[in-house]
Every structure is written in C-alpha cells, then in structure tokens.
PDB file of C-alpha atoms in Angstrom:
ATOM      1  CA  MET A1156     -39.897 -11.672  36.685  1.00 45.00           C
ATOM      2  CA  LEU A1157     -39.117 -14.412  34.194  1.00 38.00           C
ATOM      3  CA  LEU A1158     -39.285 -11.703  31.207  1.00 40.00           C
ATOM      4  CA  SER A1159     -36.742  -9.676  33.029  1.00 43.00           C
ATOM      5  CA  LEU A1160     -34.349 -12.355  33.587  1.00 41.00           C
ATOM      6  CA  LEU A1161     -34.402 -13.957  30.162  1.00 42.00           C
ATOM      7  CA  GLY A1162     -33.470 -10.190  28.855  1.00 45.00           C
ATOM      8  CA  PHE A1163     -30.844 -10.302  31.359  1.00 39.00           C
ATOM      9  CA  GLN A1164     -29.545 -13.856  29.944  1.00 45.00           C
ATOM     10  CA  LYS A1165     -29.734 -12.494  26.587  1.00 46.00           C
ATOM     11  CA  ALA A1166     -27.989  -9.154  27.097  1.00 44.00           C
ATOM     12  CA  GLU A1167     -25.491 -10.978  29.180  1.00 47.00           C
ATOM     13  CA  ALA A1168     -24.896 -13.892  26.244  1.00 47.00           C
ATOM     14  CA  GLN A1169     -24.443 -11.189  24.043  1.00 48.00           C
ATOM     15  CA  TRP A1170     -21.718  -9.293  25.743  1.00 46.00           C
ATOM     16  CA  ASP A1171     -19.598 -12.687  26.004  1.00 48.00           C
ATOM     17  CA  ASN A1172     -20.479 -12.784  22.030  1.00 50.00           C
ATOM     18  CA  ASN A1173     -19.012  -9.461  21.584  1.00 45.00           C
ATOM     19  CA  ARG A1174     -16.147 -10.387  24.146  1.00 43.00           C
ATOM     20  CA  ASN A1175     -14.891 -13.432  22.293  1.00 45.00           C
ATOM     21  CA  LYS A1176     -15.036 -11.421  19.035  1.00 45.00           C
ATOM     22  CA  ALA A1177     -12.514  -8.671  20.671  1.00 42.00           C
ATOM     23  CA  ARG A1178     -10.449 -11.713  21.919  1.00 42.00           C
ATOM     24  CA  GLN A1179     -10.412 -13.106  18.483  1.00 44.00           C
ATOM     25  CA  ASN A1180      -9.538  -9.984  16.732  1.00 47.00           C
ATOM     26  CA  LYS A1181      -6.762  -9.323  19.011  1.00 42.00           C
ATOM     27  CA  LYS A1182      -5.216 -12.432  18.399  1.00 41.00           C
ATOM     28  CA  ASN A1183      -5.500 -12.010  14.642  1.00 54.00           C
ATOM     29  CA  ILE A1184      -3.696  -8.809  14.564  1.00 55.00           C
ATOM     30  CA  ASN A1185      -0.167  -8.752  16.170  1.00 55.00           C
ATOM     31  CA  THR A1186       1.641  -5.021  15.780  1.00 49.00           C
ATOM     32  CA  ASN A1187       5.059  -4.394  15.469  1.00 47.00           C
ATOM     33  CA  LEU A1188       6.506  -7.431  16.797  1.00 46.00           C
ATOM     34  CA  GLN A1189      10.486  -7.587  16.654  1.00 42.00           C
ATOM     35  CA  ASN A1190      12.337 -10.271  14.526  1.00 39.00           C
ATOM     36  CA  SER A1191      15.733 -10.640  13.456  1.00 35.00           C
ATOM     37  CA  ASN A1192      14.296  -9.205   9.844  1.00 45.00           C
ATOM     38  CA  GLY A1193      13.015  -6.257  11.067  1.00 63.00           C
ATOM     39  CA  MET A1194       9.712  -5.202  12.211  1.00 92.00           C
ATOM     40  CA  THR A1195       6.867  -7.422  11.711  1.00 96.00           C
ATOM     41  CA  PHE A1196       2.812  -6.874  11.557  1.00 97.00           C
ATOM     42  CA  LYS A1197       0.300 -10.071  10.956  1.00 96.00           C
ATOM     43  CA  TYR A1198      -3.214  -9.585  10.291  1.00 97.00           C
ATOM     44  CA  GLY A1199      -5.035 -12.730   9.950  1.00 96.00           C
ATOM     45  CA  GLN A1200      -2.876 -15.299   8.144  1.00 96.00           C
ATOM     46  CA  HIS A1201      -0.793 -12.238   6.007  1.00 97.00           C
ATOM     47  CA  ILE A1202       2.171 -11.104   7.225  1.00 97.00           C
ATOM     48  CA  TYR A1203       4.176  -7.797   6.523  1.00 98.00           C
ATOM     49  CA  THR A1204       7.381  -6.853   7.501  1.00 97.00           C
ATOM     50  CA  MET A1205       9.467  -3.556   7.212  1.00 97.00           C
ATOM     51  CA  ARG A1206      13.027  -2.474   7.622  1.00 96.00           C
ATOM     52  CA  GLY A1207      14.605   0.568   6.664  1.00 96.00           C
ATOM     53  CA  THR A1208      16.444   4.006   7.780  1.00 96.00           C
ATOM     54  CA  LEU A1209      14.801   6.036   5.756  1.00 97.00           C
ATOM     55  CA  SER A1210      13.282   9.085   7.871  1.00 96.00           C
ATOM     56  CA  ILE A1211      11.657  12.170   7.169  1.00 95.00           C
ATOM     57  CA  GLU A1212      13.421  14.038   9.797  1.00 94.00           C
ATOM     58  CA  ASN A1213      16.997  13.659   8.476  1.00 94.00           C
ATOM     59  CA  TYR A1214      17.883  13.336   4.759  1.00 96.00           C
ATOM     60  CA  ASP A1215      20.841  10.498   4.274  1.00 97.00           C
ATOM     61  CA  GLN A1216      21.525   9.728   0.568  1.00 95.00           C
ATOM     62  CA  GLN A1217      22.602   6.289   1.549  1.00 97.00           C
ATOM     63  CA  ALA A1218      19.276   4.980   3.254  1.00 97.00           C
ATOM     64  CA  THR A1219      17.125   2.395   2.502  1.00 97.00           C
ATOM     65  CA  GLY A1220      13.819   1.014   2.730  1.00 97.00           C
ATOM     66  CA  GLU A1221      12.180  -2.741   2.147  1.00 98.00           C
ATOM     67  CA  VAL A1222       8.672  -4.026   2.616  1.00 98.00           C
ATOM     68  CA  THR A1223       7.462  -7.404   2.156  1.00 98.00           C
ATOM     69  CA  PHE A1224       4.061  -8.567   2.155  1.00 98.00           C
ATOM     70  CA  SER A1225       2.663 -12.594   1.788  1.00 98.00           C
ATOM     71  CA  ASN A1226      -0.476 -11.182   0.162  1.00 98.00           C
ATOM     72  CA  VAL A1227      -2.175  -7.781  -1.131  1.00 98.00           C
ATOM     73  CA  PRO A1228      -4.799  -6.744   1.736  1.00 98.00           C
ATOM     74  CA  ALA A1229      -8.181  -8.635   1.289  1.00 97.00           C
ATOM     75  CA  ASP A1230     -10.272  -5.754   2.052  1.00 98.00           C
ATOM     76  CA  TYR A1231     -10.306  -1.795   3.628  1.00 98.00           C
ATOM     77  CA  ASP A1232     -10.112  -2.991   7.063  1.00 98.00           C
ATOM     78  CA  GLU A1233      -7.296  -4.869   7.000  1.00 98.00           C
ATOM     79  CA  PHE A1234      -5.660  -2.128   4.519  1.00 98.00           C
ATOM     80  CA  GLU A1235      -6.540   0.708   7.043  1.00 98.00           C
ATOM     81  CA  ALA A1236      -4.990  -1.438  10.074  1.00 97.00           C
ATOM     82  CA  VAL A1237      -1.733  -2.119   8.015  1.00 98.00           C
ATOM     83  CA  TYR A1238      -1.633   1.772   6.984  1.00 98.00           C
ATOM     84  CA  THR A1239      -2.593   3.374  10.329  1.00 97.00           C
ATOM     85  CA  GLN A1240      -0.763   0.322  12.824  1.00 96.00           C
ATOM     86  CA  PHE A1241       2.007  -0.146  10.930  1.00 97.00           C
ATOM     87  CA  LEU A1242       3.223   0.960   7.471  1.00 98.00           C
ATOM     88  CA  GLY A1243       1.960   4.443   7.339  1.00 97.00           C
ATOM     89  CA  LYS A1244       4.617   5.246  10.466  1.00 96.00           C
ATOM     90  CA  THR A1245       7.367   5.361   8.038  1.00 97.00           C
ATOM     91  CA  PRO A1246       8.086   6.873   4.706  1.00 97.00           C
ATOM     92  CA  HIS A1247       9.201   3.483   2.828  1.00 98.00           C
ATOM     93  CA  GLY A1248       6.701   1.871   4.591  1.00 98.00           C
ATOM     94  CA  THR A1249       3.918   4.116   3.341  1.00 98.00           C
ATOM     95  CA  ALA A1250       5.110   4.099  -0.071  1.00 98.00           C
ATOM     96  CA  ALA A1251       5.317   0.477  -0.403  1.00 98.00           C
ATOM     97  CA  MET A1252       1.580   0.779   0.081  1.00 98.00           C
ATOM     98  CA  MET A1253       0.774   2.740  -3.049  1.00 98.00           C
ATOM     99  CA  PRO A1254       1.449  -0.725  -5.430  1.00 98.00           C
ATOM    100  CA  MET A1255      -0.994  -2.643  -3.134  1.00 98.00           C
ATOM    101  CA  ALA A1256      -3.886   0.414  -3.328  1.00 98.00           C
ATOM    102  CA  MET A1257      -3.381   0.174  -7.274  1.00 98.00           C
ATOM    103  CA  GLU A1258      -4.055  -3.209  -7.143  1.00 98.00           C
ATOM    104  CA  LEU A1259      -7.090  -3.105  -5.135  1.00 98.00           C
ATOM    105  CA  TYR A1260      -8.336  -0.355  -7.378  1.00 97.00           C
ATOM    106  CA  GLY A1261      -7.977  -2.711 -10.497  1.00 96.00           C
ATOM    107  CA  ARG A1262      -9.664  -5.347  -8.391  1.00 96.00           C
ATOM    108  CA  ASP A1263     -12.731  -2.966  -7.224  1.00 97.00           C
ATOM    109  CA  ARG A1264     -12.607   0.657  -7.854  1.00 97.00           C
ATOM    110  CA  GLU A1265     -14.852   1.758  -4.817  1.00 97.00           C
ATOM    111  CA  LEU A1266     -12.313  -0.187  -2.418  1.00 98.00           C
ATOM    112  CA  GLY A1267      -9.251   1.202  -4.256  1.00 98.00           C
ATOM    113  CA  LEU A1268     -10.717   4.780  -4.057  1.00 98.00           C
ATOM    114  CA  GLN A1269     -11.077   4.251  -0.155  1.00 98.00           C
ATOM    115  CA  CYS A1270      -7.302   2.626   0.214  1.00 98.00           C
ATOM    116  CA  LEU A1271      -6.071   5.721  -2.126  1.00 98.00           C
ATOM    117  CA  LYS A1272      -7.916   8.159  -0.146  1.00 98.00           C
ATOM    118  CA  LEU A1273      -6.688   6.612   3.196  1.00 98.00           C
ATOM    119  CA  ILE A1274      -2.718   6.839   2.254  1.00 98.00           C
ATOM    120  CA  CYS A1275      -2.681   9.984  -0.329  1.00 98.00           C
ATOM    121  CA  TYR A1276      -2.427  13.565   0.271  1.00 95.00           C
ATOM    122  CA  PRO A1277      -5.872  14.783  -1.112  1.00 94.00           C
ATOM    123  CA  SER A1278      -4.515  16.406  -4.283  1.00 93.00           C
ATOM    124  CA  ASN A1279      -2.973  13.202  -5.395  1.00 96.00           C
ATOM    125  CA  VAL A1280      -5.724  10.784  -5.213  1.00 97.00           C
ATOM    126  CA  TYR A1281      -7.457  11.634  -8.562  1.00 95.00           C
ATOM    127  CA  SER A1282      -4.395  12.369 -10.515  1.00 96.00           C
ATOM    128  CA  VAL A1283      -3.566   8.220  -9.868  1.00 97.00           C
ATOM    129  CA  THR A1284      -7.464   7.074 -10.495  1.00 97.00           C
ATOM    130  CA  SER A1285      -7.809   9.475 -13.891  1.00 95.00           C
ATOM    131  CA  ILE A1286      -4.889   7.446 -15.012  1.00 95.00           C
ATOM    132  CA  LEU A1287      -5.585   4.021 -13.902  1.00 96.00           C
ATOM    133  CA  ASP A1288      -9.255   4.039 -15.290  1.00 95.00           C
ATOM    134  CA  THR A1289      -7.477   4.195 -18.827  1.00 92.00           C
ATOM    135  CA  LYS A1290      -4.867   1.751 -18.268  1.00 93.00           C
ATOM    136  CA  TYR A1291      -7.314  -1.109 -16.233  1.00 93.00           C
ATOM    137  CA  GLY A1292     -10.079  -1.064 -18.668  1.00 82.00           C
ATOM    138  CA  ALA A1293     -10.293  -1.022 -22.228  1.00 64.00           C
ATOM    139  CA  SER A1294     -13.314   0.936 -24.197  1.00 55.00           C
ATOM    140  CA  ARG A1295     -14.791  -0.306 -27.418  1.00 56.00           C
ATOM    141  CA  PHE A1296     -12.276   1.958 -29.234  1.00 52.00           C
ATOM    142  CA  SER A1297      -9.032  -0.002 -27.952  1.00 53.00           C
ATOM    143  CA  PRO A1298      -7.507  -2.240 -30.828  1.00 55.00           C
ATOM    144  CA  ASP A1299      -6.826  -5.792 -29.680  1.00 58.00           C
ATOM    145  CA  ASN A1300      -3.886  -6.218 -27.572  1.00 65.00           C
ATOM    146  CA  ASP A1301      -3.351  -2.657 -26.852  1.00 71.00           C
ATOM    147  CA  PRO A1302      -0.243  -2.045 -25.256  1.00 73.00           C
ATOM    148  CA  TYR A1303      -1.521   1.096 -23.203  1.00 81.00           C
ATOM    149  CA  ILE A1304      -3.949  -1.542 -21.270  1.00 88.00           C
ATOM    150  CA  GLN A1305      -1.744  -2.583 -18.118  1.00 95.00           C
ATOM    151  CA  ARG A1306      -3.746  -4.333 -15.336  1.00 94.00           C
ATOM    152  CA  TYR A1307      -0.340  -5.528 -14.559  1.00 95.00           C
ATOM    153  CA  LEU A1308       1.175  -2.270 -13.519  1.00 96.00           C
ATOM    154  CA  PRO A1309       1.049  -2.754  -9.841  1.00 97.00           C
ATOM    155  CA  ALA A1310       3.359  -5.672 -10.158  1.00 98.00           C
ATOM    156  CA  ALA A1311       6.252  -3.673 -12.447  1.00 97.00           C
ATOM    157  CA  VAL A1312       7.899  -2.700  -8.835  1.00 97.00           C
ATOM    158  CA  LEU A1313       7.812  -6.039  -6.848  1.00 98.00           C
ATOM    159  CA  LYS A1314      11.220  -7.592  -6.694  1.00 98.00           C
ATOM    160  CA  GLY A1315      11.706 -10.014  -9.487  1.00 97.00           C
ATOM    161  CA  ALA A1316       8.863  -9.036 -11.869  1.00 98.00           C
ATOM    162  CA  ALA A1317       9.944  -8.225 -15.093  1.00 97.00           C
ATOM    163  CA  PRO A1318       8.273  -7.923 -18.372  1.00 96.00           C
ATOM    164  CA  ASP A1319      10.225 -11.075 -19.904  1.00 96.00           C
ATOM    165  CA  ASN A1320       8.628 -13.229 -17.152  1.00 97.00           C
ATOM    166  CA  SER A1321       5.109 -11.810 -17.464  1.00 96.00           C
ATOM    167  CA  TYR A1322       5.809  -9.478 -14.462  1.00 97.00           C
ATOM    168  CA  CYS A1323       5.626 -12.268 -11.637  1.00 97.00           C
ATOM    169  CA  PRO A1324       7.184 -11.219  -8.595  1.00 98.00           C
ATOM    170  CA  GLN A1325       8.893 -13.479  -6.120  1.00 97.00           C
ATOM    171  CA  GLU A1326       7.424 -14.364  -3.075  1.00 97.00           C
ATOM    172  CA  PRO A1327       6.486 -12.781  -0.374  1.00 97.00           C
ATOM    173  CA  TYR A1328       6.224  -9.991  -2.449  1.00 98.00           C
ATOM    174  CA  THR A1329       9.144  -6.828  -1.872  1.00 98.00           C
ATOM    175  CA  VAL A1330       9.135  -3.578  -2.355  1.00 98.00           C
ATOM    176  CA  GLU A1331      13.124  -1.794  -2.659  1.00 98.00           C
ATOM    177  CA  MET A1332      13.768   1.417  -2.163  1.00 98.00           C
ATOM    178  CA  ARG A1333      16.165   4.089  -1.455  1.00 98.00           C
ATOM    179  CA  ALA A1334      16.975   7.526  -0.919  1.00 97.00           C
ATOM    180  CA  SER A1335      16.409  10.178  -3.833  1.00 97.00           C
ATOM    181  CA  VAL A1336      19.353  12.561  -4.699  1.00 96.00           C
ATOM    182  CA  ASN A1337      16.664  15.119  -4.137  1.00 95.00           C
ATOM    183  CA  LYS A1338      16.431  16.321  -0.441  1.00 96.00           C
ATOM    184  CA  HIS A1339      13.765  16.748   1.877  1.00 95.00           C
ATOM    185  CA  GLN A1340      11.725  20.213   1.301  1.00 93.00           C
ATOM    186  CA  LYS A1341       8.943  21.572   3.517  1.00 90.00           C
ATOM    187  CA  LEU A1342       5.545  21.931   1.971  1.00 80.00           C
ATOM    188  CA  GLN A1343       4.800  25.361   0.539  1.00 72.00           C
ATOM    189  CA  ILE A1344       1.806  25.030  -1.902  1.00 64.00           C
ATOM    190  CA  SER A1345      -0.705  24.392   0.301  1.00 63.00           C
ATOM    191  CA  GLY A1346      -0.789  23.197   3.750  1.00 67.00           C
ATOM    192  CA  SER A1347       2.203  22.435   5.742  1.00 79.00           C
ATOM    193  CA  GLY A1348       4.547  19.605   6.194  1.00 89.00           C
ATOM    194  CA  THR A1349       7.983  17.881   5.232  1.00 93.00           C
ATOM    195  CA  VAL A1350       8.490  16.337   1.772  1.00 95.00           C
ATOM    196  CA  MET A1351      11.283  13.684   1.190  1.00 97.00           C
ATOM    197  CA  TYR A1352      11.474  11.919  -1.872  1.00 98.00           C
ATOM    198  CA  ILE A1353      12.220   8.105  -2.270  1.00 98.00           C
ATOM    199  CA  TYR A1354      13.384   6.039  -5.169  1.00 98.00           C
ATOM    200  CA  VAL A1355      10.941   2.881  -5.509  1.00 98.00           C
ATOM    201  CA  MET A1356      13.101   0.293  -7.647  1.00 97.00           C
ATOM    202  CA  GLY A1357      11.593  -1.564 -10.350  1.00 96.00           C
ATOM    203  CA  LYS A1358      12.547  -3.750 -13.561  1.00 96.00           C
ATOM    204  CA  GLY A1359       9.174  -2.395 -15.195  1.00 96.00           C
ATOM    205  CA  TRP A1360      11.053   0.486 -17.056  1.00 96.00           C
ATOM    206  CA  ASP A1361      14.222   1.317 -18.653  1.00 93.00           C
ATOM    207  CA  THR A1362      15.050   3.985 -15.384  1.00 91.00           C
ATOM    208  CA  GLU A1363      14.531   1.271 -12.612  1.00 93.00           C
ATOM    209  CA  LYS A1364      14.037   4.363 -10.021  1.00 96.00           C
ATOM    210  CA  ARG A1365      10.739   5.369  -9.582  1.00 97.00           C
ATOM    211  CA  GLN A1366      10.387   8.675  -7.639  1.00 97.00           C
ATOM    212  CA  VAL A1367       7.755   8.690  -5.037  1.00 98.00           C
ATOM    213  CA  GLU A1368       7.092  12.177  -2.673  1.00 98.00           C
ATOM    214  CA  ILE A1369       6.281  11.274   0.890  1.00 98.00           C
ATOM    215  CA  VAL A1370       4.718  14.055   3.306  1.00 96.00           C
ATOM    216  CA  ARG A1371       3.726  14.027   6.967  1.00 95.00           C
ATOM    217  CA  GLN A1372       1.683  16.661   8.719  1.00 90.00           C
ATOM    218  CA  PRO A1373       3.348  18.259  11.741  1.00 88.00           C
ATOM    219  CA  ASP A1374       0.189  16.789  13.709  1.00 87.00           C
ATOM    220  CA  SER A1375       0.324  13.386  12.219  1.00 92.00           C
ATOM    221  CA  GLU A1376       2.806  10.551  13.060  1.00 94.00           C
ATOM    222  CA  LEU A1377       1.101   8.852   9.553  1.00 97.00           C
ATOM    223  CA  HIS A1378       3.047   9.759   6.478  1.00 98.00           C
ATOM    224  CA  GLN A1379       0.819   9.974   3.068  1.00 98.00           C
ATOM    225  CA  VAL A1380       1.889  10.019  -0.357  1.00 98.00           C
ATOM    226  CA  PHE A1381       1.997  13.417  -1.777  1.00 96.00           C
ATOM    227  CA  ASN A1382       3.035  12.606  -5.332  1.00 97.00           C
ATOM    228  CA  CYS A1383       3.746   9.306  -7.350  1.00 97.00           C
ATOM    229  CA  PRO A1384       3.143   9.770 -11.358  1.00 97.00           C
ATOM    230  CA  SER A1385       6.227   7.423 -11.832  1.00 96.00           C
ATOM    231  CA  LEU A1386       4.280   4.663 -10.492  1.00 97.00           C
ATOM    232  CA  TYR A1387       1.597   4.694 -13.150  1.00 96.00           C
ATOM    233  CA  THR A1388       3.258   5.571 -16.178  1.00 94.00           C
ATOM    234  CA  GLN A1389       3.547   3.579 -18.936  1.00 94.00           C
ATOM    235  CA  CYS A1390       5.721   0.647 -18.244  1.00 95.00           C
ATOM    236  CA  LYS A1391       7.691  -2.070 -20.592  1.00 95.00           C
ATOM    237  CA  THR A1392       4.692  -3.993 -22.184  1.00 94.00           C
ATOM    238  CA  ILE A1393       4.203  -7.435 -20.674  1.00 94.00           C
ATOM    239  CA  ARG A1394       5.543 -11.169 -22.685  1.00 93.00           C
ATOM    240  CA  GLY A1395       3.127 -13.537 -21.919  1.00 91.00           C
ATOM    241  CA  LYS A1396      -0.202 -13.622 -19.644  1.00 92.00           C
ATOM    242  CA  TRP A1397      -0.049 -12.018 -16.366  1.00 93.00           C
ATOM    243  CA  ASN A1398      -1.342 -14.182 -13.385  1.00 94.00           C
ATOM    244  CA  GLY A1399      -2.449 -11.645 -11.061  1.00 95.00           C
ATOM    245  CA  LEU A1400      -1.150 -11.026  -7.602  1.00 97.00           C
ATOM    246  CA  LYS A1401      -2.367 -12.849  -4.330  1.00 96.00           C
TER     247      LYS A1401
END
C-alpha cells in the first residue's frame, strides 16, 4: 500500500513538473502579437518583427517587405518555431530566414544543414552548402587573406552592413525586400506550386538587389526558398575585422 502511494505521489510530481514546463514554454513564446510596427514574435528574449505586402497570391511590383530580429536563432528549436509559427507564413519572412540559416551553418554545419533543409525546397539545399563549405573554411592551399573566404557573407544583406564598416549591421538586424520585376510563375520542372521573385537589398555587392525565389506548395501554408544563388555569391571583400552576429 505504501509503495502504491509513493508511486502515485511520484507520478503526480512528474505531471506537475511537465505542466510547469509547458506553462513556461507558453510564456516564452508569443506568436503574432499585433503592434504599431507590424507583427511581432517573441521567443525567450529574442524578438522578431515582420511587415510587408509581398504576396504569393498576387503580383504587385510596388510591394515591399521588412523583417527585423534582435538575434540570430540560438538553436534548431527556436529556428523551427520562428519559421513554422511566424516568418514562414509570408514570402518575405521566409526570404529573411536565409541569412539566419547561412549564419547558423557557419557556426555549426549540422545545425545549419537542419535549418536549410527546413526552409529550402529540397533541390536548393546542397546548392547552398556546396558553396558555403568553400567560402567558410580555408584549405591548406588557401593563401593568407584569401578574399574568397567570406565568413561574413550572411551579414552582407543586413541593413547598415557594408565592406567599409566591416559588415557591421544596425540593430536590431533588418532585412529589407521589394518585389522583383519578374512576375510569379507556376512551378513546372518538378512538383507543383507558385514561384515568386523577391529582391533582398544589400550593400555587399555593386548590384544591391539580390534575387531570391520563393515557392509555396498548394497543400501548405508555409513558403520555401526555391533558389537563392545571389545570396551566397562572392560579395565585396571586407575592410577590417568582422565581429560576427549576435
């Protein structure tokens, strides 16, 4: 009888512990809170905001988008929550997650690969990593100060970052976007869905408009990055030392 009572008390304590954890998680994640700056998502102490008129349903050449974030996601759980509950629901939100994923790939290859697989159309994942592997790590054949090695590449599309200031962006980090001159198209090569084209603005290149292709499948509310070579192509060589991103 005593053993049964102790077992019940232990199970009840575990249930209370799980309930408290669930409450804490709910407290730490606030989704789609409306404020004067647009839509806001909070994960722990990290804050993400999104505004814009870019839409995969309709083409509008005057449409724009903007995403700000206080920090790069700390881990996969945060990255997934931001994507599935917030930014992935719009084309501009999804496009803005590419520099985040690229930065995480620079910090941890396995983590970054998970993030890229989450937000990218399958054919795009290894197109990205095959280039980043060469741009993030020098080989024994690389000369000193090799300009091709550009670990700072994820910062090149963040507002305020430029080669002259060592790619130091303003805070909170901001990704500014606008509609491309290219209209939406139906996906025809493989699968189905609509592809739209977005310009991500960045001072890291002479041509500041970096085109990103976004796709959404008919049975999904989430968007994916279909293609984005202009985000990881060679940018202007840094002047000074890059201090990294938070």
